[in-house]
C-alpha positions as a printed Julia matrix, in Angstrom:
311×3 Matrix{Float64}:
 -36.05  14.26   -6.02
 -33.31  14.0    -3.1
 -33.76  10.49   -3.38
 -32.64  10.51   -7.11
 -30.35  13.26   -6.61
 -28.34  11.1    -4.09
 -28.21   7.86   -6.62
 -27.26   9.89   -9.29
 -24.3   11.4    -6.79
 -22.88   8.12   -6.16
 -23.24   6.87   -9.51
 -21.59   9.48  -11.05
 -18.96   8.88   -8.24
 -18.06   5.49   -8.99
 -18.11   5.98  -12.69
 -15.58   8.9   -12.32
 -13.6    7.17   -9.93
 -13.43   4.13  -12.9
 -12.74   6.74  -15.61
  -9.89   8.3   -13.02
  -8.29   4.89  -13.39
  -7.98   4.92  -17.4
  -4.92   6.29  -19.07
  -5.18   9.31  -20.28
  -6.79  10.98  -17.87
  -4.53  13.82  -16.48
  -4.29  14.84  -13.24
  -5.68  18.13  -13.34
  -8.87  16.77  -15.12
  -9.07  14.41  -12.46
  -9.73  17.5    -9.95
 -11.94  19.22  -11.84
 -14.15  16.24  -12.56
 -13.96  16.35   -8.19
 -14.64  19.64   -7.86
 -17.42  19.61   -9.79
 -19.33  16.68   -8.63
 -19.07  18.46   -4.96
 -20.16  21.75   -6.21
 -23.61  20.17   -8.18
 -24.52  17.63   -6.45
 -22.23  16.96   -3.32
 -19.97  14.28   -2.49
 -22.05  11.18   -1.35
 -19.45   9.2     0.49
 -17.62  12.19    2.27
 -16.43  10.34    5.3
 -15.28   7.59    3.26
 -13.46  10.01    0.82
 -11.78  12.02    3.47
 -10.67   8.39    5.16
  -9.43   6.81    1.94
  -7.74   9.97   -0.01
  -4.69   9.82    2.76
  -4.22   6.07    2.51
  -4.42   6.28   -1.52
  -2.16   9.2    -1.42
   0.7    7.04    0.59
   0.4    4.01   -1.39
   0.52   6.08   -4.38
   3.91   8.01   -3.64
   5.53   4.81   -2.14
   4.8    3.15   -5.83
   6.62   5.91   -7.61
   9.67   5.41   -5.59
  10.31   1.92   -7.8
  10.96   4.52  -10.26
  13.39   6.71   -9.06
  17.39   5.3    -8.03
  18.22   6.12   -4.48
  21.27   7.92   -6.65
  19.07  10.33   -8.62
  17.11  11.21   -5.11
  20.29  11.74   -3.46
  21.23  14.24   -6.21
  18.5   15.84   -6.26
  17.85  16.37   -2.21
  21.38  18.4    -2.58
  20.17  20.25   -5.01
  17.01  21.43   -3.18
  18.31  21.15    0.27
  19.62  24.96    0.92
  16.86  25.88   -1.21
  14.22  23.9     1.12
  15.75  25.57    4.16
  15.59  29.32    2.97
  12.28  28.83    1.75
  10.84  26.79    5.14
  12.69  29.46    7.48
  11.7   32.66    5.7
   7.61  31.37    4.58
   7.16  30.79    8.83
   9.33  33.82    9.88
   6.94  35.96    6.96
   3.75  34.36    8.26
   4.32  35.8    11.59
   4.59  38.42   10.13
   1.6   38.59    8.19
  -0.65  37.46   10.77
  -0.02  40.0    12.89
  -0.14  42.54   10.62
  -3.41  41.28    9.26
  -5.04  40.24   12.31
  -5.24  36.44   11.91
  -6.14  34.11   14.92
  -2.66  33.21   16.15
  -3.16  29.13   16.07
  -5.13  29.81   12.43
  -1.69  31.63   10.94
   0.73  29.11   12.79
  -1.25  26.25   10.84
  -1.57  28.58    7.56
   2.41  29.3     7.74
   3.1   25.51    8.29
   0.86  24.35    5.58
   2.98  26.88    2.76
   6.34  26.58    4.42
   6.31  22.61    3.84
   3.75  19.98    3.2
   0.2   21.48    3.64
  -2.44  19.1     4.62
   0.14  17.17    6.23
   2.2   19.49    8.06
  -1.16  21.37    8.9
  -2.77  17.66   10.7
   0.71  17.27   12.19
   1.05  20.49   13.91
  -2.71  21.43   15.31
  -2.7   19.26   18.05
   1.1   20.16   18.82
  -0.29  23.56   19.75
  -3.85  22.45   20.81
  -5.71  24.31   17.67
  -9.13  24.19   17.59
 -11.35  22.52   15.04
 -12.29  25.65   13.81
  -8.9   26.6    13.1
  -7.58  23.74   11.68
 -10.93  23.92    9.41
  -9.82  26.71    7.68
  -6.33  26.26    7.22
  -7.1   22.67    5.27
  -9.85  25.18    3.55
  -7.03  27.4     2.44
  -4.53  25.18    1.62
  -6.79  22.99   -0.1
  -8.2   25.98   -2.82
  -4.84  26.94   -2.82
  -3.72  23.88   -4.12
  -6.07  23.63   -6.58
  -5.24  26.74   -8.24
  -1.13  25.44   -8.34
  -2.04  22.32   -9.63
  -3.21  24.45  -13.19
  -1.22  27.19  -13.05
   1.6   25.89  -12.37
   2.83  23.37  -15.7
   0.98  26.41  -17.69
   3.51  28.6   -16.38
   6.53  26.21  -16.49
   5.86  25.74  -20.2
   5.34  29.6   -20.9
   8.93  30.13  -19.11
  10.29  27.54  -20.95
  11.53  25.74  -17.37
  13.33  22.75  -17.36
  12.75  19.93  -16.18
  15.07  20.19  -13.13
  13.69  23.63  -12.74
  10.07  22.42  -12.59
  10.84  20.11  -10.37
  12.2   22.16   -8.01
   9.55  25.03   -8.09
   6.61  22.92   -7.14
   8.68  21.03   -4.79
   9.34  24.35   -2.58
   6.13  26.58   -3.79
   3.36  23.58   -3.84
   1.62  23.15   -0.52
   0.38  18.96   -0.74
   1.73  16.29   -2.12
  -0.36  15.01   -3.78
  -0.88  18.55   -6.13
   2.96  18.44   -6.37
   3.16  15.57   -8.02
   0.27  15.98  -10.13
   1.76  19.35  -11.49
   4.86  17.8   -11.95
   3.85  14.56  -13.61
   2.43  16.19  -16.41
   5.29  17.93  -17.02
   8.23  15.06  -17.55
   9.34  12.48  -15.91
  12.4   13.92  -14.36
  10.54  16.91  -12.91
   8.66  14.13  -11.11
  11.53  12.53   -9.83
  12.99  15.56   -8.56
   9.86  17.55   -6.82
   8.67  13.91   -5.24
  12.21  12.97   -3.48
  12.73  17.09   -2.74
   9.11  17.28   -1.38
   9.62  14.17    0.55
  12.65  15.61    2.22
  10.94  19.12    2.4
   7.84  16.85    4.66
  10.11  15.54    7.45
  10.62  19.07    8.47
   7.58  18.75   10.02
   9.24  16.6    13.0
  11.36  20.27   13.85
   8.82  22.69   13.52
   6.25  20.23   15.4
   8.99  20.49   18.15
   9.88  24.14   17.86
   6.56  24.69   18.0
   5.15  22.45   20.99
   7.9   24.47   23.16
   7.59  27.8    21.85
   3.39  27.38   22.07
   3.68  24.89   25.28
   2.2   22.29   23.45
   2.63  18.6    24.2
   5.45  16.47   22.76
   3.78  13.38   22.77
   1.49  14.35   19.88
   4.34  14.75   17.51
   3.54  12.56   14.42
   6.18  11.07   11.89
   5.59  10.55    7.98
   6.53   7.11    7.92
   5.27   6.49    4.36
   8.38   8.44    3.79
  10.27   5.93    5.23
   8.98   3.37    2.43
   9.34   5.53   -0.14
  13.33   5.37    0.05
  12.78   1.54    0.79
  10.95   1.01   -2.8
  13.79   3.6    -3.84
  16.2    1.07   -2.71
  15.03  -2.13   -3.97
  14.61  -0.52   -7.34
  17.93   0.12   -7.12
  19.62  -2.98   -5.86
  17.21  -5.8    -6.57
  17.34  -6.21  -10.81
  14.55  -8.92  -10.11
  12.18  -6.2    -9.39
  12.99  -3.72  -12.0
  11.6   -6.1   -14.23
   7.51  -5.03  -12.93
   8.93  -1.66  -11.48
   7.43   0.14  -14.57
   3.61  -1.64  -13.81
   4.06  -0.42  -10.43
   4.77   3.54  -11.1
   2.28   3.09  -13.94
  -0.18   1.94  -11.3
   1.13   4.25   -9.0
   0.27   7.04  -11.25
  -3.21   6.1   -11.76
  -3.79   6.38   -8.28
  -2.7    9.64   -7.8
  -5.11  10.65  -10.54
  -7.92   9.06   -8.19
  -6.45  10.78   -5.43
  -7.08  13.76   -6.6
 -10.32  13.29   -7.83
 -10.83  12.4    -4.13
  -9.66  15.52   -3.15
 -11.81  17.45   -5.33
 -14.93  15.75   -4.35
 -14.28  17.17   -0.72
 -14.67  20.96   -2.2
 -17.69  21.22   -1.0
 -19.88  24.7    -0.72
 -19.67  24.46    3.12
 -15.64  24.3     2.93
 -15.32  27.21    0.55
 -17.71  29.32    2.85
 -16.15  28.39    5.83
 -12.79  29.59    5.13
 -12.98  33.64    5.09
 -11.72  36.07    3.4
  -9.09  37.58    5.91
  -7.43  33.95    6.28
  -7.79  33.45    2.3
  -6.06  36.87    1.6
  -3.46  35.59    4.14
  -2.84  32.34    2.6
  -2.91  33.32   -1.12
  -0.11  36.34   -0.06
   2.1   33.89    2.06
   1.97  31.8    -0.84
   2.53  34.29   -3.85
   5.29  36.04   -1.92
   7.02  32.08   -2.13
   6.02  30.98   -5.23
   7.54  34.08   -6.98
  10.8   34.7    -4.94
  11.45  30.99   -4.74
  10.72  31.28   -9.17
  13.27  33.69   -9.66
  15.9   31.99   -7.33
  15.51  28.79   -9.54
  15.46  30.8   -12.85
  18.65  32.1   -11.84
  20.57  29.11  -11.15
  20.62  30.1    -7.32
């Protein structure tokens, strides 16, 4: 029976990963069809997932840059900059906070805090060996922000559509109140084009704050500078940015590329579903869950009714 049970795991894997590809498959689907698989019958190529989803991820936002103008990302990084800074300042200065009040592992909050205040996965891979976290720690603040992202990526166009948003305003909400990338641009996708535009290049921008907290952090922490880490797939998203803007011979396939692009950000996060495995939810806690979810909630909601009011 674990025999079969394991070939029917990977071929349900590979046909969902196939189906992921199709359009018309939306991105939330995408993670549920994940989740899922890990919670009945486990993800048979974990390793492989975990290895491929950050590559696949990348590549995927890189491709959407051939359809944004460098003009329209300039526009909107203005528009979220102030924005990005209140939020990033008072989400770490609150998680402090928090996790003393609450009792959190010191490294486990710093990583928790850093994962809400600007790119989660990302910022949280960037900043544990800054301050020499252990496994353990970093294990449950990927665990956090990982069902944490989940949760935005449906919530979050079902709310934008009750509240009548717009499309800037979407944008801008799950740029600053969205942990990962990846769920960022999944909630945002759905909702319009120019939300996409907008919480991609403000999100971006948001991500290279990890290069000043990594260094606040390694001297505040006495943590090494050397293992600082740059997002240089940021780098080539403003290069694809600018050659969709200034090359017309590529505008010409630019729209097979985003189209592309988009499809593998559905996979993507079918990827990161399959990882949801029982071990990860168990592992995680309730004390650094409750954390997480109120860090986030305080964030999502102030940073809501800033944008609502034209801050």
């Amino acid at each position: 029976m674990r025999g079969r049970t394991r070939w029917l795991a990977r071929s349900l894997f590979v046909l969902m990963c196939l189906i992921c590809l199709l359009t018309g498959v939306s991105s939330p689907v995408a993670l549920m069809l994940g989740i899922l698989l890990a919670l009945l019958l486990g993800n048979p190529f974990l390793q492989l997932t975990q290895a491929a989803t950050g590559i696949l991820l990348k590549l995927s936002v890189v491709g959407l840059g051939f359809g944004m103008s460098i003009h329209q990302a300039v526009a909107a990084s203005q528009d979220g900059f102030l924005l990005t800074v209140i939020s990033i300042a008072s989400t770490l200065g609150l998680g402090a906070l928090l996790a003393l009040r609450m009792g959190i592992n010191r490294h486990a909050g710093q990583l928790i805090a850093s994962g809400t205040a600007i790119c989660g996965g990302s910022a949280i891979a960037a900043v544990a060996p800054v301050i020499k976290a252990s496994h353990r720690d970093m294990s449950v603040a990927l665990g956090v922000v990982f069902i944490l992202n989940s949760i935005a990526l449906l919530v979050f166009p079902v709310v934008g559509n009750w509240l009548l948003m717009t499309q800037e305003q979407f944008g801008l909400w799950a740029a600053i109140a969205i942990h990962d990338t990846s769920s960022v641009v999944g909630a945002s996708v759905s909702y319009g084009e120019e939300a996409l535009a907008i919480a991609t290049t403000v999100k971006l921008g948001r991500a290279l704050w990890i290069i000043p907290l990594s260094l606040l952090l390694a001297v505040v922490s006495g943590g090494s500078l050397r293992r600082i880490s740059i997002p240089w797939f940021i780098g080539l998203f403003i290069v694809a940015m600018l050659i969709n803007s200034f090359v017309p011979a590529v505008q010409g396939i630019s729209a097979d590329i985003v189209e592309w692009s988009k499809r593998g950000l559905v996979l993507t996060l079918f990827l990161i579903g399959s990882t949801m495995t029982r071990d990860l939810l168990t592992s995680v806690g309730l004390r650094p869950m409750l954390y997480g979810f109120s860090l986030w909630m305080v964030i999502a909601l102030v940073s809501l009714g800033l944008i609502l009011s034209n801050f």
